[in-house]
Amino acid sequence: MAWPTLEQSRRYYKLHREQYLLSSRKWRSRNPDYHKEYSKQYYQNHSEEIKANSLAYRESHRTDCLLRGRIWYSQNREYSKIWKEKYKKNYPLQYRISYLLNGIRQRCENPNNDRYKYYGHRGIKCLLSKVDIEILWKRDKAFLLTRPSIDRINSKNHYKFSNCRFIELSENSRRASVLRRSHRSTPR
């Protein structure tokens, strides 16, 4: 008896896919702990390999994705302008505030975040709530800014109400680069 060709096995799998999935779901529902235990053991035995592979994958694909995004936006400038206008109109303030607060918390509390080394590792904490950000938004009239960005007045202090304000993203980036340059030039 000859082994089936790749095309034959693909065709057979397509025909019987639902049956495979159903039997797999039934088996998992009957043995819920086995799958969890197997996953735990596999991760414990191969944790270094998994971390190295995922890091290498992220690094190799991140630049590729960024490049593809830049190329797409450069080719579709009109669409990106329209999308930005729709974003401003359609997304309510509460969504933007929760998105912003989530980003701050990720930078300050999640060690897996790329920016954690600049925030959480240095001991900077997020002491803001949604209500605080909403008050800051209205106080600084961030709705009038083209690209509002939250800024810490004193970059060595925490994210707290008295130390935060909304400014333009371009100004915030410029301010950060000036601070980086001044840190480099100080004698050690």
mmCIF file with all atom_site columns, C-alpha atoms in Angstrom, residues 45-178:
data_model
loop_
_atom_site.group_PDB
_atom_site.id
_atom_site.type_symbol
_atom_site.label_atom_id
_atom_site.label_alt_id
_atom_site.label_comp_id
_atom_site.label_asym_id
_atom_site.label_entity_id
_atom_site.label_seq_id
_atom_site.pdbx_PDB_ins_code
_atom_site.Cartn_x
_atom_site.Cartn_y
_atom_site.Cartn_z
_atom_site.occupancy
_atom_site.B_iso_or_equiv
_atom_site.pdbx_formal_charge
_atom_site.auth_seq_id
_atom_site.auth_comp_id
_atom_site.auth_asym_id
_atom_site.auth_atom_id
_atom_site.pdbx_PDB_model_num
ATOM 1   C CA . ASN A 1 45  ? 10.881  21.782 29.819 1.00 0.00 ? 45  ASN A CA 1
ATOM 2   C CA . HIS A 1 46  ? 11.241  24.110 26.813 1.00 0.00 ? 46  HIS A CA 1
ATOM 3   C CA . SER A 1 47  ? 10.822  27.593 28.340 1.00 0.00 ? 47  SER A CA 1
ATOM 4   C CA . GLU A 1 48  ? 14.211  28.944 27.223 1.00 0.00 ? 48  GLU A CA 1
ATOM 5   C CA . GLU A 1 49  ? 13.728  27.657 23.690 1.00 0.00 ? 49  GLU A CA 1
ATOM 6   C CA . ILE A 1 50  ? 10.183  29.094 23.491 1.00 0.00 ? 50  ILE A CA 1
ATOM 7   C CA . LYS A 1 51  ? 11.316  32.509 24.769 1.00 0.00 ? 51  LYS A CA 1
ATOM 8   C CA . ALA A 1 52  ? 14.257  32.631 22.361 1.00 0.00 ? 52  ALA A CA 1
ATOM 9   C CA . ASN A 1 53  ? 12.082  31.619 19.389 1.00 0.00 ? 53  ASN A CA 1
ATOM 10  C CA . SER A 1 54  ? 9.320   34.102 20.205 1.00 0.00 ? 54  SER A CA 1
ATOM 11  C CA . LEU A 1 55  ? 11.838  36.912 20.712 1.00 0.00 ? 55  LEU A CA 1
ATOM 12  C CA . ALA A 1 56  ? 13.576  36.125 17.423 1.00 0.00 ? 56  ALA A CA 1
ATOM 13  C CA . TYR A 1 57  ? 10.223  35.949 15.636 1.00 0.00 ? 57  TYR A CA 1
ATOM 14  C CA . ARG A 1 58  ? 9.071   39.267 17.098 1.00 0.00 ? 58  ARG A CA 1
ATOM 15  C CA . GLU A 1 59  ? 12.331  41.000 16.199 1.00 0.00 ? 59  GLU A CA 1
ATOM 16  C CA . SER A 1 60  ? 12.391  39.672 12.634 1.00 0.00 ? 60  SER A CA 1
ATOM 17  C CA . HIS A 1 61  ? 8.735   40.472 11.956 1.00 0.00 ? 61  HIS A CA 1
ATOM 18  C CA . ARG A 1 62  ? 8.459   43.784 13.793 1.00 0.00 ? 62  ARG A CA 1
ATOM 19  C CA . THR A 1 63  ? 10.675  45.694 11.371 1.00 0.00 ? 63  THR A CA 1
ATOM 20  C CA . ASP A 1 64  ? 8.982   43.975 8.439  1.00 0.00 ? 64  ASP A CA 1
ATOM 21  C CA . CYS A 1 65  ? 5.511   44.966 9.697  1.00 0.00 ? 65  CYS A CA 1
ATOM 22  C CA . LEU A 1 66  ? 6.603   48.532 10.418 1.00 0.00 ? 66  LEU A CA 1
ATOM 23  C CA . LEU A 1 67  ? 8.110   48.844 6.960  1.00 0.00 ? 67  LEU A CA 1
ATOM 24  C CA . ARG A 1 68  ? 4.988   47.449 5.284  1.00 0.00 ? 68  ARG A CA 1
ATOM 25  C CA . GLY A 1 69  ? 2.838   49.877 7.279  1.00 0.00 ? 69  GLY A CA 1
ATOM 26  C CA . ARG A 1 70  ? 4.974   52.859 6.312  1.00 0.00 ? 70  ARG A CA 1
ATOM 27  C CA . ILE A 1 71  ? 4.913   51.875 2.647  1.00 0.00 ? 71  ILE A CA 1
ATOM 28  C CA . TRP A 1 72  ? 1.132   51.371 2.714  1.00 0.00 ? 72  TRP A CA 1
ATOM 29  C CA . TYR A 1 73  ? 0.495   54.741 4.393  1.00 0.00 ? 73  TYR A CA 1
ATOM 30  C CA . SER A 1 74  ? 2.830   56.527 1.998  1.00 0.00 ? 74  SER A CA 1
ATOM 31  C CA . GLN A 1 75  ? 0.912   55.049 -0.946 1.00 0.00 ? 75  GLN A CA 1
ATOM 32  C CA . ASN A 1 76  ? -2.524  55.768 0.588  1.00 0.00 ? 76  ASN A CA 1
ATOM 33  C CA . ARG A 1 77  ? -2.129  59.205 2.114  1.00 0.00 ? 77  ARG A CA 1
ATOM 34  C CA . GLU A 1 78  ? -5.661  60.313 1.284  1.00 0.00 ? 78  GLU A CA 1
ATOM 35  C CA . TYR A 1 79  ? -7.197  57.248 2.914  1.00 0.00 ? 79  TYR A CA 1
ATOM 36  C CA . SER A 1 80  ? -5.097  57.707 6.067  1.00 0.00 ? 80  SER A CA 1
ATOM 37  C CA . LYS A 1 81  ? -6.234  61.357 6.351  1.00 0.00 ? 81  LYS A CA 1
ATOM 38  C CA . ILE A 1 82  ? -9.881  60.305 5.987  1.00 0.00 ? 82  ILE A CA 1
ATOM 39  C CA . TRP A 1 83  ? -9.400  57.537 8.551  1.00 0.00 ? 83  TRP A CA 1
ATOM 40  C CA . LYS A 1 84  ? -7.884  59.971 11.082 1.00 0.00 ? 84  LYS A CA 1
ATOM 41  C CA . GLU A 1 85  ? -10.855 62.314 10.690 1.00 0.00 ? 85  GLU A CA 1
ATOM 42  C CA . LYS A 1 86  ? -13.297 59.422 11.159 1.00 0.00 ? 86  LYS A CA 1
ATOM 43  C CA . TYR A 1 87  ? -11.348 58.305 14.224 1.00 0.00 ? 87  TYR A CA 1
ATOM 44  C CA . LYS A 1 88  ? -11.638 61.728 15.833 1.00 0.00 ? 88  LYS A CA 1
ATOM 45  C CA . LYS A 1 89  ? -15.380 61.910 15.143 1.00 0.00 ? 89  LYS A CA 1
ATOM 46  C CA . ASN A 1 90  ? -16.439 58.341 15.880 1.00 0.00 ? 90  ASN A CA 1
ATOM 47  C CA . TYR A 1 91  ? -14.440 57.360 18.952 1.00 0.00 ? 91  TYR A CA 1
ATOM 48  C CA . PRO A 1 92  ? -15.848 58.886 22.115 1.00 0.00 ? 92  PRO A CA 1
ATOM 49  C CA . LEU A 1 93  ? -13.759 60.395 24.842 1.00 0.00 ? 93  LEU A CA 1
ATOM 50  C CA . GLN A 1 94  ? -14.165 57.422 27.180 1.00 0.00 ? 94  GLN A CA 1
ATOM 51  C CA . TYR A 1 95  ? -12.605 55.063 24.626 1.00 0.00 ? 95  TYR A CA 1
ATOM 52  C CA . ARG A 1 96  ? -9.624  57.331 24.064 1.00 0.00 ? 96  ARG A CA 1
ATOM 53  C CA . ILE A 1 97  ? -9.120  57.772 27.804 1.00 0.00 ? 97  ILE A CA 1
ATOM 54  C CA . SER A 1 98  ? -9.214  54.037 28.519 1.00 0.00 ? 98  SER A CA 1
ATOM 55  C CA . TYR A 1 99  ? -6.826  53.408 25.597 1.00 0.00 ? 99  TYR A CA 1
ATOM 56  C CA . LEU A 1 100 ? -4.439  56.053 26.942 1.00 0.00 ? 100 LEU A CA 1
ATOM 57  C CA . LEU A 1 101 ? -4.615  54.762 30.516 1.00 0.00 ? 101 LEU A CA 1
ATOM 58  C CA . ASN A 1 102 ? -3.987  51.208 29.332 1.00 0.00 ? 102 ASN A CA 1
ATOM 59  C CA . GLY A 1 103 ? -0.847  52.361 27.503 1.00 0.00 ? 103 GLY A CA 1
ATOM 60  C CA . ILE A 1 104 ? 0.456   54.139 30.609 1.00 0.00 ? 104 ILE A CA 1
ATOM 61  C CA . ARG A 1 105 ? -0.218  51.113 32.809 1.00 0.00 ? 105 ARG A CA 1
ATOM 62  C CA . GLN A 1 106 ? 1.479   48.775 30.328 1.00 0.00 ? 106 GLN A CA 1
ATOM 63  C CA . ARG A 1 107 ? 4.612   50.931 30.283 1.00 0.00 ? 107 ARG A CA 1
ATOM 64  C CA . CYS A 1 108 ? 4.716   51.149 34.074 1.00 0.00 ? 108 CYS A CA 1
ATOM 65  C CA . GLU A 1 109 ? 3.599   47.681 35.179 1.00 0.00 ? 109 GLU A CA 1
ATOM 66  C CA . ASN A 1 110 ? 4.219   45.117 32.424 1.00 0.00 ? 110 ASN A CA 1
ATOM 67  C CA . PRO A 1 111 ? 7.844   43.891 32.285 1.00 0.00 ? 111 PRO A CA 1
ATOM 68  C CA . ASN A 1 112 ? 7.190   42.380 28.834 1.00 0.00 ? 112 ASN A CA 1
ATOM 69  C CA . ASN A 1 113 ? 6.428   45.817 27.359 1.00 0.00 ? 113 ASN A CA 1
ATOM 70  C CA . ASP A 1 114 ? 9.178   47.309 25.177 1.00 0.00 ? 114 ASP A CA 1
ATOM 71  C CA . ARG A 1 115 ? 9.020   50.660 27.012 1.00 0.00 ? 115 ARG A CA 1
ATOM 72  C CA . TYR A 1 116 ? 9.019   49.147 30.544 1.00 0.00 ? 116 TYR A CA 1
ATOM 73  C CA . LYS A 1 117 ? 12.758  49.769 30.959 1.00 0.00 ? 117 LYS A CA 1
ATOM 74  C CA . TYR A 1 118 ? 12.174  53.522 30.663 1.00 0.00 ? 118 TYR A CA 1
ATOM 75  C CA . TYR A 1 119 ? 9.204   53.653 33.050 1.00 0.00 ? 119 TYR A CA 1
ATOM 76  C CA . GLY A 1 120 ? 8.459   50.719 35.384 1.00 0.00 ? 120 GLY A CA 1
ATOM 77  C CA . HIS A 1 121 ? 12.066  49.632 35.731 1.00 0.00 ? 121 HIS A CA 1
ATOM 78  C CA . ARG A 1 122 ? 12.976  53.164 36.853 1.00 0.00 ? 122 ARG A CA 1
ATOM 79  C CA . GLY A 1 123 ? 10.236  53.004 39.498 1.00 0.00 ? 123 GLY A CA 1
ATOM 80  C CA . ILE A 1 124 ? 7.700   55.259 37.763 1.00 0.00 ? 124 ILE A CA 1
ATOM 81  C CA . LYS A 1 125 ? 4.124   54.341 38.723 1.00 0.00 ? 125 LYS A CA 1
ATOM 82  C CA . CYS A 1 126 ? 0.717   55.143 37.285 1.00 0.00 ? 126 CYS A CA 1
ATOM 83  C CA . LEU A 1 127 ? -1.283  56.950 39.963 1.00 0.00 ? 127 LEU A CA 1
ATOM 84  C CA . LEU A 1 128 ? -3.964  58.217 37.559 1.00 0.00 ? 128 LEU A CA 1
ATOM 85  C CA . SER A 1 129 ? -7.554  57.086 37.155 1.00 0.00 ? 129 SER A CA 1
ATOM 86  C CA . LYS A 1 130 ? -9.945  57.535 34.238 1.00 0.00 ? 130 LYS A CA 1
ATOM 87  C CA . VAL A 1 131 ? -11.556 60.455 36.036 1.00 0.00 ? 131 VAL A CA 1
ATOM 88  C CA . ASP A 1 132 ? -8.170  62.167 36.483 1.00 0.00 ? 132 ASP A CA 1
ATOM 89  C CA . ILE A 1 133 ? -7.352  61.804 32.793 1.00 0.00 ? 133 ILE A CA 1
ATOM 90  C CA . GLU A 1 134 ? -10.779 63.117 31.801 1.00 0.00 ? 134 GLU A CA 1
ATOM 91  C CA . ILE A 1 135 ? -10.260 66.202 34.001 1.00 0.00 ? 135 ILE A CA 1
ATOM 92  C CA . LEU A 1 136 ? -6.769  66.704 32.522 1.00 0.00 ? 136 LEU A CA 1
ATOM 93  C CA . TRP A 1 137 ? -8.229  66.325 29.013 1.00 0.00 ? 137 TRP A CA 1
ATOM 94  C CA . LYS A 1 138 ? -10.764 69.086 29.629 1.00 0.00 ? 138 LYS A CA 1
ATOM 95  C CA . ARG A 1 139 ? -8.380  71.312 31.624 1.00 0.00 ? 139 ARG A CA 1
ATOM 96  C CA . ASP A 1 140 ? -5.689  71.291 28.921 1.00 0.00 ? 140 ASP A CA 1
ATOM 97  C CA . LYS A 1 141 ? -8.269  71.401 26.090 1.00 0.00 ? 141 LYS A CA 1
ATOM 98  C CA . ALA A 1 142 ? -6.753  68.336 24.455 1.00 0.00 ? 142 ALA A CA 1
ATOM 99  C CA . PHE A 1 143 ? -9.747  68.091 22.115 1.00 0.00 ? 143 PHE A CA 1
ATOM 100 C CA . LEU A 1 144 ? -8.352  71.156 20.296 1.00 0.00 ? 144 LEU A CA 1
ATOM 101 C CA . LEU A 1 145 ? -4.931  69.547 19.736 1.00 0.00 ? 145 LEU A CA 1
ATOM 102 C CA . THR A 1 146 ? -4.311  67.671 16.493 1.00 0.00 ? 146 THR A CA 1
ATOM 103 C CA . ARG A 1 147 ? -2.456  64.773 18.155 1.00 0.00 ? 147 ARG A CA 1
ATOM 104 C CA . PRO A 1 148 ? -2.783  65.028 21.947 1.00 0.00 ? 148 PRO A CA 1
ATOM 105 C CA . SER A 1 149 ? -0.162  63.268 24.045 1.00 0.00 ? 149 SER A CA 1
ATOM 106 C CA . ILE A 1 150 ? 0.141   62.977 27.809 1.00 0.00 ? 150 ILE A CA 1
ATOM 107 C CA . ASP A 1 151 ? 3.334   64.429 29.235 1.00 0.00 ? 151 ASP A CA 1
ATOM 108 C CA . ARG A 1 152 ? 4.941   64.309 32.682 1.00 0.00 ? 152 ARG A CA 1
ATOM 109 C CA . ILE A 1 153 ? 6.108   67.789 33.646 1.00 0.00 ? 153 ILE A CA 1
ATOM 110 C CA . ASN A 1 154 ? 8.930   66.364 35.755 1.00 0.00 ? 154 ASN A CA 1
ATOM 111 C CA . SER A 1 155 ? 10.115  63.244 33.942 1.00 0.00 ? 155 SER A CA 1
ATOM 112 C CA . LYS A 1 156 ? 11.536  61.717 37.139 1.00 0.00 ? 156 LYS A CA 1
ATOM 113 C CA . ASN A 1 157 ? 8.170   61.706 38.969 1.00 0.00 ? 157 ASN A CA 1
ATOM 114 C CA . HIS A 1 158 ? 5.200   59.348 38.680 1.00 0.00 ? 158 HIS A CA 1
ATOM 115 C CA . TYR A 1 159 ? 2.166   59.684 36.461 1.00 0.00 ? 159 TYR A CA 1
ATOM 116 C CA . LYS A 1 160 ? 0.025   61.648 38.917 1.00 0.00 ? 160 LYS A CA 1
ATOM 117 C CA . PHE A 1 161 ? -2.518  64.411 38.459 1.00 0.00 ? 161 PHE A CA 1
ATOM 118 C CA . SER A 1 162 ? -0.237  67.256 39.574 1.00 0.00 ? 162 SER A CA 1
ATOM 119 C CA . ASN A 1 163 ? 2.617   66.084 37.311 1.00 0.00 ? 163 ASN A CA 1
ATOM 120 C CA . CYS A 1 164 ? 0.720   65.481 34.050 1.00 0.00 ? 164 CYS A CA 1
ATOM 121 C CA . ARG A 1 165 ? -0.576  67.580 31.180 1.00 0.00 ? 165 ARG A CA 1
ATOM 122 C CA . PHE A 1 166 ? -1.671  67.148 27.564 1.00 0.00 ? 166 PHE A CA 1
ATOM 123 C CA . ILE A 1 167 ? 0.520   68.622 24.823 1.00 0.00 ? 167 ILE A CA 1
ATOM 124 C CA . GLU A 1 168 ? 1.040   68.032 21.108 1.00 0.00 ? 168 GLU A CA 1
ATOM 125 C CA . LEU A 1 169 ? 2.784   64.755 20.264 1.00 0.00 ? 169 LEU A CA 1
ATOM 126 C CA . SER A 1 170 ? 5.444   66.565 18.223 1.00 0.00 ? 170 SER A CA 1
ATOM 127 C CA . GLU A 1 171 ? 6.265   68.830 21.174 1.00 0.00 ? 171 GLU A CA 1
ATOM 128 C CA . ASN A 1 172 ? 6.386   65.837 23.523 1.00 0.00 ? 172 ASN A CA 1
ATOM 129 C CA . SER A 1 173 ? 8.798   63.983 21.198 1.00 0.00 ? 173 SER A CA 1
ATOM 130 C CA . ARG A 1 174 ? 11.013  67.042 20.838 1.00 0.00 ? 174 ARG A CA 1
ATOM 131 C CA . ARG A 1 175 ? 11.038  67.509 24.602 1.00 0.00 ? 175 ARG A CA 1
ATOM 132 C CA . ALA A 1 176 ? 12.030  63.862 25.134 1.00 0.00 ? 176 ALA A CA 1
ATOM 133 C CA . SER A 1 177 ? 14.891  64.080 22.633 1.00 0.00 ? 177 SER A CA 1
ATOM 134 C CA . VAL A 1 178 ? 16.195  67.259 24.303 1.00 0.00 ? 178 VAL A CA 1
#
